[in-house]
Coordinates of C-alpha atoms in Angstrom, one line a residue:
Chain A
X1 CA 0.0 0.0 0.0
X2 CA 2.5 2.5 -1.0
X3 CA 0.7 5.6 -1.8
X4 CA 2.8 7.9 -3.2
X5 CA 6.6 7.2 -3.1
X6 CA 9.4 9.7 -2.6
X7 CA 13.3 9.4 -3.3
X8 CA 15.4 10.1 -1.7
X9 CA 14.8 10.5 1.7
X10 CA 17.7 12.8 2.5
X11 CA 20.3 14.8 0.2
X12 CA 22.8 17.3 0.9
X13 CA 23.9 19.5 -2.5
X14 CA 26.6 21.9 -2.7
X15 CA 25.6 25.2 -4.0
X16 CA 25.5 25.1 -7.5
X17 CA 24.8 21.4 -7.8
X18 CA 21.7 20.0 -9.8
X19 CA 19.4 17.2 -8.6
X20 CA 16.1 15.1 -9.5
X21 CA 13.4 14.6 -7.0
X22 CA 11.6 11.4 -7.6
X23 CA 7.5 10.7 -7.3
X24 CA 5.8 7.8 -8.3
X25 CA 1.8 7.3 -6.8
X26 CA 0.1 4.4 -7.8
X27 CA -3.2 5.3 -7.3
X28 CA -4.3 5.9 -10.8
X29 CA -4.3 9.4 -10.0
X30 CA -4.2 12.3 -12.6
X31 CA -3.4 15.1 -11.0
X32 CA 0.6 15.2 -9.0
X33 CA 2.0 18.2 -7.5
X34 CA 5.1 19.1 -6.0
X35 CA 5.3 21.5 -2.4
X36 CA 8.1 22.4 -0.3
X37 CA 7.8 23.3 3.7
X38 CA 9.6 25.7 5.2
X39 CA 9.0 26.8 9.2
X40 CA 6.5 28.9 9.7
X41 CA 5.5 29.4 6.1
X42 CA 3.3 25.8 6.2
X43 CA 3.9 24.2 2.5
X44 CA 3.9 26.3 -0.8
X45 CA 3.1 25.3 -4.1
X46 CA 6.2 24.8 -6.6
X47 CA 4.4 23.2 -9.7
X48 CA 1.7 21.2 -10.3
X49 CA 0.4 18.8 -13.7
X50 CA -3.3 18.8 -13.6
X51 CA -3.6 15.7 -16.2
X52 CA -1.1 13.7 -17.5
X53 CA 0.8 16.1 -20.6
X54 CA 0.4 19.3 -18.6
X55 CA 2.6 21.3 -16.4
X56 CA 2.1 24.3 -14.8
X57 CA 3.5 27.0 -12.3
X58 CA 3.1 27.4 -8.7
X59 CA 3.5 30.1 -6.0
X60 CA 7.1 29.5 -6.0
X61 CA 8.6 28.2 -8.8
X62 CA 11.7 30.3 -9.6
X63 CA 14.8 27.9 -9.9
X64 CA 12.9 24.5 -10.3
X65 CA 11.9 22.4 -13.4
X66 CA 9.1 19.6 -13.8
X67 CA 8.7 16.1 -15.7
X68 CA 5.7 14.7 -15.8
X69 CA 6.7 11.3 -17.2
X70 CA 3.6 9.4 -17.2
X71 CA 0.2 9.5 -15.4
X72 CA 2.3 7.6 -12.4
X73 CA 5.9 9.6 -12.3
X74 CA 6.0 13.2 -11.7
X75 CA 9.8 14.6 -11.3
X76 CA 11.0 18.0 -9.4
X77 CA 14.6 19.3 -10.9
X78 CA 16.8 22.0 -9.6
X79 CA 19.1 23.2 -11.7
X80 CA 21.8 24.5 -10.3
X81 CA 20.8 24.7 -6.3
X82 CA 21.1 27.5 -3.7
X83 CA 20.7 28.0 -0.3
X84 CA 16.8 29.1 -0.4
X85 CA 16.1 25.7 -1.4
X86 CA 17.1 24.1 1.5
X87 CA 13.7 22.6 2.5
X88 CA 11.3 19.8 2.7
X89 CA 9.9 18.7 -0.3
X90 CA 6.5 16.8 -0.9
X91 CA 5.4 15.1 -3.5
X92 CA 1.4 15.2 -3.7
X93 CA -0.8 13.9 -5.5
X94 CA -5.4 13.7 -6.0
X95 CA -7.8 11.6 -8.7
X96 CA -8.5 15.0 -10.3
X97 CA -7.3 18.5 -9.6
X98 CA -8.5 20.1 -6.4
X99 CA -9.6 16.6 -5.6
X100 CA -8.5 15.0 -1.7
X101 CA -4.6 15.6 -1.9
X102 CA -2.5 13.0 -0.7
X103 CA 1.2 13.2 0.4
X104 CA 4.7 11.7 0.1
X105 CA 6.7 11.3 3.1
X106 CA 9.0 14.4 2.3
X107 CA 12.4 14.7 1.1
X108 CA 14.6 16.6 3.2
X109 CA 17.3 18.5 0.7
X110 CA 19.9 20.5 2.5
X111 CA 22.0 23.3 0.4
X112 CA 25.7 24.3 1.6
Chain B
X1 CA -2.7 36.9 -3.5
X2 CA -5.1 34.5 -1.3
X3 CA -3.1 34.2 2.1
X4 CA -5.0 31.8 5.1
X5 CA -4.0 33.1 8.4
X6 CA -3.2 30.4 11.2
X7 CA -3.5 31.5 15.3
X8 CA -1.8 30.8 17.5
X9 CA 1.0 29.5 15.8
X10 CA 2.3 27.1 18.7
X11 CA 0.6 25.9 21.5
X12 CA 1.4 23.8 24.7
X13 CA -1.1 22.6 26.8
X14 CA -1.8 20.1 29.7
X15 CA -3.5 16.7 28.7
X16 CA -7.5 17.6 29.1
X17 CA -7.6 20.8 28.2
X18 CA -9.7 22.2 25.4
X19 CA -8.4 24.6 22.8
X20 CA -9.0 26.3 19.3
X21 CA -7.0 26.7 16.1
X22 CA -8.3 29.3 14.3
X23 CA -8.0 29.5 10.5
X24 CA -8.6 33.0 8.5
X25 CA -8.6 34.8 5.2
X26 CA -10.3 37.7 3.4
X27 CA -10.8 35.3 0.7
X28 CA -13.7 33.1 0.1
X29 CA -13.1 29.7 -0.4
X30 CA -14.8 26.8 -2.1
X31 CA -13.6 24.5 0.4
X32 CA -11.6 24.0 3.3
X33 CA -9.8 21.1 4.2
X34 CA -7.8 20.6 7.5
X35 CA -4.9 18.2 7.4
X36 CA -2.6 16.9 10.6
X37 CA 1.3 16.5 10.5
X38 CA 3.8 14.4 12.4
X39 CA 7.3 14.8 12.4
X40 CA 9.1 12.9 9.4
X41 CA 5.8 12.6 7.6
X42 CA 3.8 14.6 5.0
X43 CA 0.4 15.9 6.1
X44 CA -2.8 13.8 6.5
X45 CA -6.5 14.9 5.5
X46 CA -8.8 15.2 8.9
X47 CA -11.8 16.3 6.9
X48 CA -12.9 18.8 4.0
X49 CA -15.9 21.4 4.7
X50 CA -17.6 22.7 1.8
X51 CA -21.0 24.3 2.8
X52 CA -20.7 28.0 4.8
X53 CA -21.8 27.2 8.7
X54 CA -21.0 23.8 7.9
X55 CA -19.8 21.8 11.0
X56 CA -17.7 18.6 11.0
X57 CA -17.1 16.0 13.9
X58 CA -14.3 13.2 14.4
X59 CA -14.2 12.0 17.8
X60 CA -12.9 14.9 19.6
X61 CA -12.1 17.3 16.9
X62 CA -15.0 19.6 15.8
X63 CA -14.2 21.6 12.7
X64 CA -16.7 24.6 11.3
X65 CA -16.5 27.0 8.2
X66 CA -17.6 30.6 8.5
X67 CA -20.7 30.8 6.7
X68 CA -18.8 33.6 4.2
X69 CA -16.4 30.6 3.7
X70 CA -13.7 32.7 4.6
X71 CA -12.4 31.3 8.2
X72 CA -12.5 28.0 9.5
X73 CA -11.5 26.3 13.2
X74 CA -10.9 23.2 14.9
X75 CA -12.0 22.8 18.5
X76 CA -10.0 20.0 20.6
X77 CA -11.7 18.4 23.8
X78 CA -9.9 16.8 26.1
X79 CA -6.9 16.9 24.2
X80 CA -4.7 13.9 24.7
X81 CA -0.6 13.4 23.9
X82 CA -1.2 12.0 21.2
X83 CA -2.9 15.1 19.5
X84 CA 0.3 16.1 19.2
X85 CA 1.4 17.3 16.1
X86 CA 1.3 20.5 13.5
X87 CA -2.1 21.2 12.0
X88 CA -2.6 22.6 8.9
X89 CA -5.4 24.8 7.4
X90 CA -5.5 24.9 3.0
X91 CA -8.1 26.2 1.1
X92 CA -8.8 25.4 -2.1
X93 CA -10.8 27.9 -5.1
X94 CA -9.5 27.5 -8.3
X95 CA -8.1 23.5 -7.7
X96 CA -5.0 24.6 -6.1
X97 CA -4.9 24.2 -2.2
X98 CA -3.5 27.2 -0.1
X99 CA -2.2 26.4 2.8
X100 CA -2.1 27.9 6.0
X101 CA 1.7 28.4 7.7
X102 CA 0.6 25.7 11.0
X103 CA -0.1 25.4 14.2
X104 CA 2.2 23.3 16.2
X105 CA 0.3 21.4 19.3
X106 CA 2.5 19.6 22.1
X107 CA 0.1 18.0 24.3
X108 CA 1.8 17.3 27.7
X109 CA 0.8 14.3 29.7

């Protein structure tokens, strides 16, 4: 019953560095979305893909990049990382969009 | 820019007591949805109000939305350790879920 799968757990980057972020939910859902958390902000929308095909822009999405690979795999890319994007990262995803939204277990990504 | 307001932002309280998050905007929503966090985990749905005045139970936790659909709470009775945990108010109005910056809850025993 895994829901919707994160990877990986925990990465440190050196500033300047690019990384993937991983999601796969296998819950035949369309809609995936990616959010980070930062204290005392609660968790802010970075991109989203309504339907498989589609990207769009969040509240925050300066500095990342988005794959929507299939209807399951929806991937979170960061170019060339800085500081300001040390955070949590969730992967989300619903049946349709502004459907029930249901979480990853976070990645934690630290930036030195 | 919608924004959702959270108060208080942390609270400690003795196991028993009662207490209130309360969850505002100046926006109207189509729906509000409460969701509860524990550490090393992403958030968890408690329940979705959709109706203005509408009220919500689950054992303990009573939620309500303002009847503009602009402000929501959640009411805790009796609140036990492990109601522990940072709850999170997001309302949603075009599909995409605003979230609320969390209330973090440490029930003592």
């Amino acid at each position: 019953n895994a829901g919707v799968t994160q990877t990986p757990k925990f990465q440190v980057l050196k500033t300047g560095q690019s990384m993937t972020l991983q999601c796969a939910q296998d819950m035949n859902h369309n809609s995936m979305y990616w959010y980070r958390q930062d204290p005392g902000m609660g968790l802010r929308l970075i991109y989203y893909s309504a339907s498989e095909g589609t990207t769009d822009k969040g509240e925050v999405p300066n500095g990342y990049n988005v794959s929507r690979l299939n209807k399951r795999e929806f991937s979170l890319r960061l170019e060339s990382a800085a500081p300001s994007q040390t955070s949590v990262y969730f992967c989300a995803s619903s049946r349709g969009f502004g459907n029930t939204i249901y979480f990853g277990e976070g990645s934690w990504l630290t930036v030195v | 820019t919608q924004l959702l307001e959270q108060s208080p932002q942390f609270l400690s309280i003795q196991e028993g007591e009662n207490l209130t998050v309360y969850c505002n905007s100046s926006s109207v929503f189509s729906s509000l949805q409460w969701y509860r966090q524990e550490p090393g985990e992403g958030p968890v749905l408690l329940v979705t109000v959709v109706t203005g005045g509408e009220v919500k139970k689950l054992k303990r936790l009573t939620f309500q939305f303002g009847d503009a659909r602009k402000d929501s709470s959640l009411h805790i009775t009796a609140a036990q350790p492990g109601d522990t945990g940072l709850y999170l108010c997001a309302g949603s109005n075009t599909g995409k879920l605003i979230f609320g910056q969390g209330t973090t809850l440490q029930v003592k025993p």
